[in-house]
Coordinates of C-alpha atoms and ligand atoms in Angstrom, one line a residue:
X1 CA -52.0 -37.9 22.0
X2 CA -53.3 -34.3 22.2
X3 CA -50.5 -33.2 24.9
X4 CA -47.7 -33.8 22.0
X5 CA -49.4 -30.9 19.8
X6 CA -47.7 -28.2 21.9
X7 CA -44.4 -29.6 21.6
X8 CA -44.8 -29.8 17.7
X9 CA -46.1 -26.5 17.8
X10 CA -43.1 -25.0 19.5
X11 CA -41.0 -27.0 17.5
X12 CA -42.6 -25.5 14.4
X13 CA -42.5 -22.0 15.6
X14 CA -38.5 -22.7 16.7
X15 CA -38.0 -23.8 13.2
X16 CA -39.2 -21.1 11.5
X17 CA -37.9 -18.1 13.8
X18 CA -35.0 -19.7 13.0
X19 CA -32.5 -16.9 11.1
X20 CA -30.8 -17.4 7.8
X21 CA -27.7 -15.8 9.7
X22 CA -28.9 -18.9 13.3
X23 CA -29.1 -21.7 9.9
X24 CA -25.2 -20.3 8.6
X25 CA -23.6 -20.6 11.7
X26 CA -24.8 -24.1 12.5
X27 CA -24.0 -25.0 9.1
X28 CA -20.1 -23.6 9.5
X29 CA -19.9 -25.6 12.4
X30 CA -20.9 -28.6 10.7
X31 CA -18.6 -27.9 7.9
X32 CA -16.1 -26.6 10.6
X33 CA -15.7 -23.1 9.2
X34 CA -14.7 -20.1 11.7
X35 CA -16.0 -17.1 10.1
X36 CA -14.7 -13.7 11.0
X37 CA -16.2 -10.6 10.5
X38 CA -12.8 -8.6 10.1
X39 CA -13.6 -4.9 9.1
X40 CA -16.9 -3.1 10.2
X41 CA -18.3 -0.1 7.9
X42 CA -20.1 0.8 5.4
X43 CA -18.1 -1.1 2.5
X44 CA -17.1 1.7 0.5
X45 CA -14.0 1.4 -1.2
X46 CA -10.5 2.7 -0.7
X47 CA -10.1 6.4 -2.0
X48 CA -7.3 8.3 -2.9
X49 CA -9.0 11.2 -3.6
X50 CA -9.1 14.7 -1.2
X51 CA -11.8 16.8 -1.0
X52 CA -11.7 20.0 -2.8
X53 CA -8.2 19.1 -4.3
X54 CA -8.0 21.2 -8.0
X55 CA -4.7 19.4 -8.9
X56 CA -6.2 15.5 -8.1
X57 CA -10.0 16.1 -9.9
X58 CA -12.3 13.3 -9.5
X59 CA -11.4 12.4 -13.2
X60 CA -8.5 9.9 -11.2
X61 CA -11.1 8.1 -9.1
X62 CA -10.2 4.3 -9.4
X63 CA -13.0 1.8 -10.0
X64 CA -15.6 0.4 -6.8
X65 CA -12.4 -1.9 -5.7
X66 CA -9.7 1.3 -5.0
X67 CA -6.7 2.3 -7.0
X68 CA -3.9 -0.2 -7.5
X69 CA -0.5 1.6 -6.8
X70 CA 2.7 0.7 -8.8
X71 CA 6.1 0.9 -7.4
X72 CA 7.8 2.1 -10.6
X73 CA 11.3 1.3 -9.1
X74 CA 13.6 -1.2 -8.1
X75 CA 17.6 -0.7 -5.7
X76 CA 19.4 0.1 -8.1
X77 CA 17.7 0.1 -11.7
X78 CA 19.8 1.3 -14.3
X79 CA 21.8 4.2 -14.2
X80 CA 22.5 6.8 -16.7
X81 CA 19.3 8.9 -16.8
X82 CA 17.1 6.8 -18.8
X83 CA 14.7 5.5 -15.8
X84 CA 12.6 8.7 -16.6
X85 CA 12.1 7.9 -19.9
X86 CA 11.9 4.1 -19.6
X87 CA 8.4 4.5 -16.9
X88 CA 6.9 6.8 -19.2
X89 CA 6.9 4.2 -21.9
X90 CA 5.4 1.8 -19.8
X91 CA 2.0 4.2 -18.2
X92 CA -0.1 3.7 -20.9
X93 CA -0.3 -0.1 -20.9
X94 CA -0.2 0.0 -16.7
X95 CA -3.3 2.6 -17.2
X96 CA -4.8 0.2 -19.5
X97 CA -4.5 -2.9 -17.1
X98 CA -6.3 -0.5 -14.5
X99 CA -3.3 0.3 -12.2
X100 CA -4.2 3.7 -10.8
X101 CA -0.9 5.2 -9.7
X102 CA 2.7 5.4 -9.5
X103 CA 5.4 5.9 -7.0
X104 CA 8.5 7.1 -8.2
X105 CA 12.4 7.0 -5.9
X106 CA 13.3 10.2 -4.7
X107 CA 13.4 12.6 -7.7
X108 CA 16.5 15.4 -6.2
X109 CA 20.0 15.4 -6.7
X110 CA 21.8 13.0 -3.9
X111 CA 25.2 13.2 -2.7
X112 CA 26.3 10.2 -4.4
X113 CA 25.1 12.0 -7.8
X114 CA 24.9 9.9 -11.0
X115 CA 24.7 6.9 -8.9
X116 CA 22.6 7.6 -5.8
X117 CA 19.1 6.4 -5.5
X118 CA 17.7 9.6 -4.2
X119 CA 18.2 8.5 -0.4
X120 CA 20.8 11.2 0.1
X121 CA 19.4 14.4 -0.9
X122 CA 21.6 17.4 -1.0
X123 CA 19.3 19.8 -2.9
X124 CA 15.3 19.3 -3.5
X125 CA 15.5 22.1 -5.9
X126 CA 18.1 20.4 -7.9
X127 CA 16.0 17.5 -10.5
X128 CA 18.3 17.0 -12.7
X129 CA 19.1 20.1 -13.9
X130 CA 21.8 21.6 -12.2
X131 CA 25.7 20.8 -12.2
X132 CA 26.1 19.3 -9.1
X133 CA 27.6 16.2 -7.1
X134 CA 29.5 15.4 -10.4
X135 CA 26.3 15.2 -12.3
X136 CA 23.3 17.5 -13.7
X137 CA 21.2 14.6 -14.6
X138 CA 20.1 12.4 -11.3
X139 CA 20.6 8.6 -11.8
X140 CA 17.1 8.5 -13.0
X141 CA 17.0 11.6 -15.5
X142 CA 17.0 15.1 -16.5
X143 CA 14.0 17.5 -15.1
X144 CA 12.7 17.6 -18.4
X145 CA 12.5 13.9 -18.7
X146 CA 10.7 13.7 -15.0
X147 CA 7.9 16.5 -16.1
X148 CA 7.6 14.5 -19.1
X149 CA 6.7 11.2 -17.1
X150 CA 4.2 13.3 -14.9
X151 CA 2.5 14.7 -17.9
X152 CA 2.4 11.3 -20.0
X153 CA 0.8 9.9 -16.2
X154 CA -1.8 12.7 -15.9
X155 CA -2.8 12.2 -19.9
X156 CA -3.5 8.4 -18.8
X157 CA -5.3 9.5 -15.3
X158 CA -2.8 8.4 -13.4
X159 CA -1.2 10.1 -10.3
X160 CA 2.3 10.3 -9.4
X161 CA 3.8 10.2 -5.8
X162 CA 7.1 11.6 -4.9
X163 CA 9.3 9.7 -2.7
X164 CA 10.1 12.9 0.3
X165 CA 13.0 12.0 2.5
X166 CA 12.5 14.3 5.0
X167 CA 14.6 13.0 8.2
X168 CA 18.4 13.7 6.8
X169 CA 20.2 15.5 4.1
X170 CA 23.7 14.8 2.6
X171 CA 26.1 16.2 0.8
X172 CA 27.0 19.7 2.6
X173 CA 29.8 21.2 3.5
X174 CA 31.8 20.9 6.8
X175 CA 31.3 23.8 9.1
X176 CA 32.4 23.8 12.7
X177 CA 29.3 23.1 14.7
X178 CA 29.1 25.5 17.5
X179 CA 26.3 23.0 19.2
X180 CA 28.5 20.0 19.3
X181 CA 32.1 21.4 19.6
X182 CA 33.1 19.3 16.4
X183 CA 33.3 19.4 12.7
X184 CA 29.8 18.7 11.0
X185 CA 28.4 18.1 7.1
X186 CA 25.9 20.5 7.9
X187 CA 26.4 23.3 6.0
X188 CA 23.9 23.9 2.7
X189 CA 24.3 26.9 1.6
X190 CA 26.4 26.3 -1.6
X191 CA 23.5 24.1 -3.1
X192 CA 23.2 25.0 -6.7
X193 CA 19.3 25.6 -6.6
X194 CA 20.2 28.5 -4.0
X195 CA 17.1 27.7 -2.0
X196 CA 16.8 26.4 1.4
X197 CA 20.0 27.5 2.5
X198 CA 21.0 25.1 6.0
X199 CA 23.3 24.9 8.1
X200 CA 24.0 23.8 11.7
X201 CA 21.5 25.4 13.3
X202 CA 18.5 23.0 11.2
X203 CA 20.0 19.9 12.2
X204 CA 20.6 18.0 15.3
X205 CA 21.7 19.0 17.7
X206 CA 21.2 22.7 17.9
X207 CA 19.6 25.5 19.8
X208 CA 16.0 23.6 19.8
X209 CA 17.4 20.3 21.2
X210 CA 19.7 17.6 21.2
X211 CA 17.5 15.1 18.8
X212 CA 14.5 13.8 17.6
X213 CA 13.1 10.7 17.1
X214 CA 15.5 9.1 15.4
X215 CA 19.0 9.4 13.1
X216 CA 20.0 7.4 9.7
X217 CA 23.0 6.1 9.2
X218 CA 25.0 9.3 10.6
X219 CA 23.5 11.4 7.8
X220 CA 22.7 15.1 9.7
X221 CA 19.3 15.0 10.8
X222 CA 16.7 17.5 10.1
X223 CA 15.2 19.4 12.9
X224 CA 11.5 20.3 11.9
X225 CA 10.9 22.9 14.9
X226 CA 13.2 24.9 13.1
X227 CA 10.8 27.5 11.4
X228 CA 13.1 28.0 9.0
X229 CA 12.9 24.5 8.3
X230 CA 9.2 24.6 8.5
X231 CA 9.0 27.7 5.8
X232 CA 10.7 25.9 3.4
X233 CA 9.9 22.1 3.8
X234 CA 5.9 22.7 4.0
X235 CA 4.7 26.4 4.3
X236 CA 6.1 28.4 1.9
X237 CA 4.3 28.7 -1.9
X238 CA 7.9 28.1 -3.3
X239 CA 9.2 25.7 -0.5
X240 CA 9.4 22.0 -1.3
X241 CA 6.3 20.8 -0.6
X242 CA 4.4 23.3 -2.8
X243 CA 6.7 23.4 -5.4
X244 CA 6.8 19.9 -5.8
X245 CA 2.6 19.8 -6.1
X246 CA 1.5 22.8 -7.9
X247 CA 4.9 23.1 -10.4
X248 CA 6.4 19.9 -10.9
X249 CA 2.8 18.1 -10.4
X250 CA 3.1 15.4 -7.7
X251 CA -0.4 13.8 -6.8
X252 CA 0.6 13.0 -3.5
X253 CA 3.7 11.3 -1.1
X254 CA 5.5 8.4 0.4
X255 CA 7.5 9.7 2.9
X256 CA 10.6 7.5 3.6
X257 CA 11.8 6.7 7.5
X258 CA 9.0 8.2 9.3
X259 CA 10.6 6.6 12.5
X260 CA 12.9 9.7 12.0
X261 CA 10.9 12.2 13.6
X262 CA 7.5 12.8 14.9
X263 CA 3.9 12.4 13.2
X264 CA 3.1 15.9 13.6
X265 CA 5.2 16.8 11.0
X266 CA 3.6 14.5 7.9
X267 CA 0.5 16.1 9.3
X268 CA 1.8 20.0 8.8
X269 CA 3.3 18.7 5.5
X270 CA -0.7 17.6 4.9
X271 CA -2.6 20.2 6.1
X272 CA -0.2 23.1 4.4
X273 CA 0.3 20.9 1.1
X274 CA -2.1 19.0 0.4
X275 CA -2.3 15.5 -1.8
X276 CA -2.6 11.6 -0.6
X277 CA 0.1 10.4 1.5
X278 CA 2.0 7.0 2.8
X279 CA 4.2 6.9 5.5
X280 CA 7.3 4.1 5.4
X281 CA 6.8 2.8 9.1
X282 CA 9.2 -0.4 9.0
X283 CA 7.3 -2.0 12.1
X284 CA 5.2 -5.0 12.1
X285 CA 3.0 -3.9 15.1
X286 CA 0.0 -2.8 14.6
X287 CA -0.7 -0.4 17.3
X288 CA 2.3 1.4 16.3
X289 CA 1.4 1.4 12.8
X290 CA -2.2 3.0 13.5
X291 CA -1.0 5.3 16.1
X292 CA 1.1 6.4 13.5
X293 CA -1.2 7.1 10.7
X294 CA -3.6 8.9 13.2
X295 CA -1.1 11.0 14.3
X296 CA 0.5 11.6 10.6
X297 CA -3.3 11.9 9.3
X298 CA -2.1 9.7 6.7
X299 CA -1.9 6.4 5.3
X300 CA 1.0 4.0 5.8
X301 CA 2.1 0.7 4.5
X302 CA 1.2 -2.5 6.5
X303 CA 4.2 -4.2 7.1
X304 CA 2.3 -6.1 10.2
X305 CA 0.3 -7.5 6.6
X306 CA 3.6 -8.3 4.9
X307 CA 5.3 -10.1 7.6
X308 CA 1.7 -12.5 8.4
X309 CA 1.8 -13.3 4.7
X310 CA 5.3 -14.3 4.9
X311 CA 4.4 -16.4 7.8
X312 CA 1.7 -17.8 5.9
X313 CA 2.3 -18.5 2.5
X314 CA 6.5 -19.5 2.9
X315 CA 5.5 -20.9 6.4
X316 CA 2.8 -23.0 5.3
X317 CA 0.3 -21.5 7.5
X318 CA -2.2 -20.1 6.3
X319 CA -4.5 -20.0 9.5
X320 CA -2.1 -16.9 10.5
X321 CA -3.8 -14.7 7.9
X322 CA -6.2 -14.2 11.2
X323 CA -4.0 -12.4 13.0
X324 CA -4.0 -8.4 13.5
X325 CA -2.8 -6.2 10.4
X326 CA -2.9 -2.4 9.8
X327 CA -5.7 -2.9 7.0
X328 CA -7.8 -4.6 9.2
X329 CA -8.0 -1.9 11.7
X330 CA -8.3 1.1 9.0
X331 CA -8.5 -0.2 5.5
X332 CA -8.7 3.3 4.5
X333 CA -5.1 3.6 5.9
X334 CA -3.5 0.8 5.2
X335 CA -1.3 0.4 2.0
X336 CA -0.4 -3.2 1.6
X337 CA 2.4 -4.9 -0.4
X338 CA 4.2 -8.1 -1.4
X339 CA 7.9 -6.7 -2.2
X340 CA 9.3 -3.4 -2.0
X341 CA 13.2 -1.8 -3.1
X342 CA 14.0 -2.7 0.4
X343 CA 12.8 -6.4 1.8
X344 CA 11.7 -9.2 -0.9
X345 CA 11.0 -11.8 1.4
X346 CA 8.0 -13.8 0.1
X347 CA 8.7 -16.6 -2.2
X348 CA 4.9 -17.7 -2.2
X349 CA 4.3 -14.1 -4.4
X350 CA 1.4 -14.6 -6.3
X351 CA -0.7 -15.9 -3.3
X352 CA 0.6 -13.4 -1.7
X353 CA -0.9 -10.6 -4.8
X354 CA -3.7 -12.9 -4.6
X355 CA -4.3 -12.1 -1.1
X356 CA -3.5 -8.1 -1.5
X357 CA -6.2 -7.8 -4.7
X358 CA -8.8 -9.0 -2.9
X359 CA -8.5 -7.4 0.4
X360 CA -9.3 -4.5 1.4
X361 CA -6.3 -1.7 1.5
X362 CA -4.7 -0.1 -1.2
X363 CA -2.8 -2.6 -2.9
X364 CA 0.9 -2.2 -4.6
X365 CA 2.6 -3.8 -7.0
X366 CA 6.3 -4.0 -7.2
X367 CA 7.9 -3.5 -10.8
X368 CA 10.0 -6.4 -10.6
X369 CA 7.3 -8.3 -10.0
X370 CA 5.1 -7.2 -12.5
X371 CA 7.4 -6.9 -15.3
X372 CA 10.5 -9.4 -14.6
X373 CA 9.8 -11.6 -12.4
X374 CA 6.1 -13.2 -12.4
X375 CA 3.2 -13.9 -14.8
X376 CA 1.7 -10.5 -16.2
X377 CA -1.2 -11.9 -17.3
X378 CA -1.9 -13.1 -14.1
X379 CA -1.2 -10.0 -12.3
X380 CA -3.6 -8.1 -14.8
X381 CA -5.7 -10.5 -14.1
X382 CA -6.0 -10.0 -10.6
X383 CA -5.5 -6.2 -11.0
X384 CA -9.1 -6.2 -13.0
X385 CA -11.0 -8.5 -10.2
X386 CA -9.5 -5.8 -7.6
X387 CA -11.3 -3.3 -9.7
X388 CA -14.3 -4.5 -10.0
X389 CA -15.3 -7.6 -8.0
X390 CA -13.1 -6.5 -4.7
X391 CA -15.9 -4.4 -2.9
X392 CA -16.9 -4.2 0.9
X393 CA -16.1 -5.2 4.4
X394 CA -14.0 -8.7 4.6
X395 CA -15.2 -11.8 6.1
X396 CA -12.9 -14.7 6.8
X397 CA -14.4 -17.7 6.2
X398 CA -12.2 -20.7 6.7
X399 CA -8.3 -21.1 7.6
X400 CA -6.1 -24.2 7.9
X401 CA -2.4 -24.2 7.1
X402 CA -2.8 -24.9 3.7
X403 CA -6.3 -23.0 2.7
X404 CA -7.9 -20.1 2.9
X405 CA -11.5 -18.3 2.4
X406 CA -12.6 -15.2 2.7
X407 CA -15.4 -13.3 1.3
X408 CA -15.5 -9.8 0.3
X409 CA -19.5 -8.7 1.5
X410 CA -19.9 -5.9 -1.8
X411 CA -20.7 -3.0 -2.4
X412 CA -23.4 -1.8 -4.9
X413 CA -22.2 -4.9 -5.7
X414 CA -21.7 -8.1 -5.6
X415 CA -18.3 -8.6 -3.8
X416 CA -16.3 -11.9 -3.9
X417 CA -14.6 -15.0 -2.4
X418 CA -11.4 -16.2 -2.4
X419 CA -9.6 -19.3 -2.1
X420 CA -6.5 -19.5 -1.7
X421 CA -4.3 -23.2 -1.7
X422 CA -1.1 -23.7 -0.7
X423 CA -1.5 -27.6 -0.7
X424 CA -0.1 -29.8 -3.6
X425 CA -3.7 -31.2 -4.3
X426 CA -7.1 -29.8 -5.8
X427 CA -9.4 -28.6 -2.6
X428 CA -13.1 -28.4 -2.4
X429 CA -15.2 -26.8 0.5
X430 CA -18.8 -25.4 1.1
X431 CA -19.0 -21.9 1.6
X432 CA -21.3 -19.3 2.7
X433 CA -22.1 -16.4 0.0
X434 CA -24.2 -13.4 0.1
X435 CA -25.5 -14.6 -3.2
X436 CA -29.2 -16.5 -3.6
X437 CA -29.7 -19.3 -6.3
X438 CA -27.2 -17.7 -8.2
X439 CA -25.3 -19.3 -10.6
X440 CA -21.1 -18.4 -10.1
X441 CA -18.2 -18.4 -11.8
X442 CA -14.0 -18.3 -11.2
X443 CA -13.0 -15.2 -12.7
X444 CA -9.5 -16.2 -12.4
X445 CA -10.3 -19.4 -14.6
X446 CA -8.7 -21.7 -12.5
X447 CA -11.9 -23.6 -12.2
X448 CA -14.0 -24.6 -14.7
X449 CA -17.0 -25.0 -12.1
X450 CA -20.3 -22.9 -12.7
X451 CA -22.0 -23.7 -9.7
X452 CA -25.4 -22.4 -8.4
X453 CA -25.6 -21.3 -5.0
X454 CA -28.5 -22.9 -2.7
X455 CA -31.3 -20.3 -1.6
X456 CA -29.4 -20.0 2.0
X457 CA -26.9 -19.0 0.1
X458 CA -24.3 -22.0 0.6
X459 CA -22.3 -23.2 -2.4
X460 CA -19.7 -26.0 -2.7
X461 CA -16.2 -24.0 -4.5
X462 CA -12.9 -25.4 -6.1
X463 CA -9.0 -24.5 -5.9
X464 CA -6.5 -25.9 -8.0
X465 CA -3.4 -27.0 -5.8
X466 CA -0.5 -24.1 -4.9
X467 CA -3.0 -22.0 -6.6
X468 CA -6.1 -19.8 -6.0
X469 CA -9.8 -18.9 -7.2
X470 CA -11.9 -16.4 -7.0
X471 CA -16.0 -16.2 -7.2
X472 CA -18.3 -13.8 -7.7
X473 CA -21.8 -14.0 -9.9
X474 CA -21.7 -15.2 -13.7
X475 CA -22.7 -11.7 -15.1
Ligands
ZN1 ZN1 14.4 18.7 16.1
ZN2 ZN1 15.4 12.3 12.7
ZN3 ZN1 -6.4 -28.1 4.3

């Protein structure tokens, strides 16, 4: 029998050169998991903040999760100039359920005055406090009322982006246009404000060339080669830009139809400015969308994200949430959402904020949803395990059409995992964690399990139906 003891022996040896990583795969196959490693580096979290910035101290820095943004606007929320007044109201208790930030519509006086929604802007000087376009508040406020919010935002450590349209203006005067032979709304200088004074030659077409990258809906389109245009938009210490962050007391931007023109030019705004930035790139492809932010050096939000969750949760597929999205290739660029003033396509919303708080990315929250529409509790909820359980590169775990698990690998921490159920029954499935004979819990409280994982780290987890749960050590 002796010529059976080498075999043993290797068999032995094969056994226990066996890795706990060799032992998890062959488990996920018997359990018929398919786990991705999505994002590679070295977990930390998703920062707002800029180097050697005095106007955004580290006194904002969010918690080991990242900041949660809040939209703080809606198409058309009520006019008459309370809006102002009706956000500030509202920061402490956002502060206090750990939101980090808010975006705010485009704060200058439009061309459609009382009513407009900022979209049209005649004069950035102009925030409500001159008579002009049949109004000196803007739909939103007086300037007093806006300084006001920003204060009240800082005193809560909050930051405050400004909405900057920078591819048209509206509201000038006509002027015949020596460049295209016609009459053209291109001439700026009777803005009230008396400060960046345009006319035909800062819009297209003119002596620079015939156009850029793209036009909105016929408004005249900015030309950024124009130095003029340059000086006042970005470079010069009273110019838009500059005034906006070191007098009114913006934190940082989300520029609006960066299709409009080229990258290079939210990259000046950057470099000469200053302050975090998104970029409104309404494109789900994701080459475009990282090109972009490479070229912008700046964030943008990931619509490619937004249109896979709507694939996923409305469409009942959930193994879709595989696919490519902006925060997959640069979580540190990628601002994700559920619903914005423009597109509210998801119906499945609080998987889908579900999904977004547990991700990596910078997550926002749409005020509708947060204070009409769905479950606050909830949301605050999920808002808290973002701050503090949602650390570290992403695994996916497991994906059908109706489930979904990923893992969130920590980050002097212990991370998470999520399930997520879009099936009209309870679900249970085994699991690999990063945690060792540790006893877990659902922070969510969906589940009422406290399970222990084994010492390879496998535990058995629960998700109610249409619902979701989320794990992380009973501490
Ligand atoms: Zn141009
Ligand atoms: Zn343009
Ligand atoms: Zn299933």
């Amino acid at each position: 029998m002796n010529y059976l003891k080498p075999y043993l022996l290797l068999l032995a040896l094969g056994l226990f050169s066996c890795t706990r990583d060799n032992l998890q795969s062959t488990l996920a196959e018997e359990r018929e998991l398919n786990i991705v490693n999505v994002t590679h580096h070295d977990g930390r979290p998703f920062s707002t903040e800029t180097a050697g910035d005095a106007v955004t101290p580290r006194s904002f820095a969010a918690g080991p999760g990242g900041g949660v943004m809040m939209q703080a606007f809606y198409w058309d929320p009520p006019a008459g100039g309370a809006w102002w007044d009706t956000i500030n109201s509202k920061l402490e208790s956002w502060s206090n359920a750990g939101i980090e930030s808010v975006w705010l519509p485009p704060v200058s006086k439009g061309q459609s005055g009382a009513s407009s929604m900022g979209y049209d802007p005649t004069d950035y000087f102009d925030l409500g406090d001159y008579n002009q376009n049949g109004t000196v508040e803007t739909r939103f406020g007086s300037k007093t009322e806006l300084l006001s919010l920003i204060s009240q935002a800082h005193a809560q450590n909050m930051k405050v982006y400004a909405d900057i349209v920078l591819n048209h203006n509206s509201g000038g005067q006509l002027e015949n246009n020596q460049y295209t032979g016609t009459q053209t709304w291109t001439d700026f200088t009777q803005v009230a404000s008396g400060k960046f004074l345009r006319t035909q030659h800062d819009f297209h077409a003119n002596w620079v060339h015939s156009n850029d990258e793209g036009y909105f809906g016929g408004f005249p389109d900015l030309c950024h080669e124009v130095p003029f245009v340059q000086d006042w938009l970005w470079k010069r210490s009273d110019g838009v830009g500059k005034y906006y962050k070191n007098v009114v007391g913006f934190d940082g931007w989300r520029f609006d139809y960066v299709k409009g023109f080229a990258p290079w030019v939210v990259s000046e705004w950057n470099s000469n400015v200053g302050g975090w930035s998104v970029g409104e790139l309404w494109d789900a492809n994701v080459d475009y969308l990282n090109w972009w932010a490479n070229e912008a050096n700046s964030s943008v939000f990931d619509f490619a994200c937004y249109y896979k969750m709507n694939d996923a949760f409305d469409g009942n597929n959930l193994s879709v949430l595989y696919d490519d999205m902006m925060w997959k290739r640069n979580p540190f660029k990628a601002v994700t959402f559920v619903a914005n003033h423009d597109t509210d396509e998801i119906w499945n919303k609080m998987l889908a904020y579900a999904y977004i708080l547990t991700h990596e990315g910078y997550p926002t929250i749409f005020y509708r949803d947060y204070e009409e529409w769905l479950n606050k509790e909830r949301l605050n909820n999920l808002i808290w395990i973002h701050n503090n359980k949602a650390t570290g590169t992403t695994s996916i775990l497991y994906a059908d059409n109706d489930e979904y698990v990923a893992r969130r690998n920590g980050y002097n921490g212990p991370g998470l995992v999520v399930y997520l159920n879009n099936s009209n029954s309870w679900q249970q499935r085994w699991v690999p964690t990063n945690w060792y004979n540790t006893q877990i819990k659902d922070f969510t409280g969906h589940s009422s399990w406290y399970p222990t994982t084994q010492g390879g780290g496998w535990v058995e987890i629960q998700c109610p139906p249409k619902s979701y749960t989320i794990w992380s050590p009973n501490i």
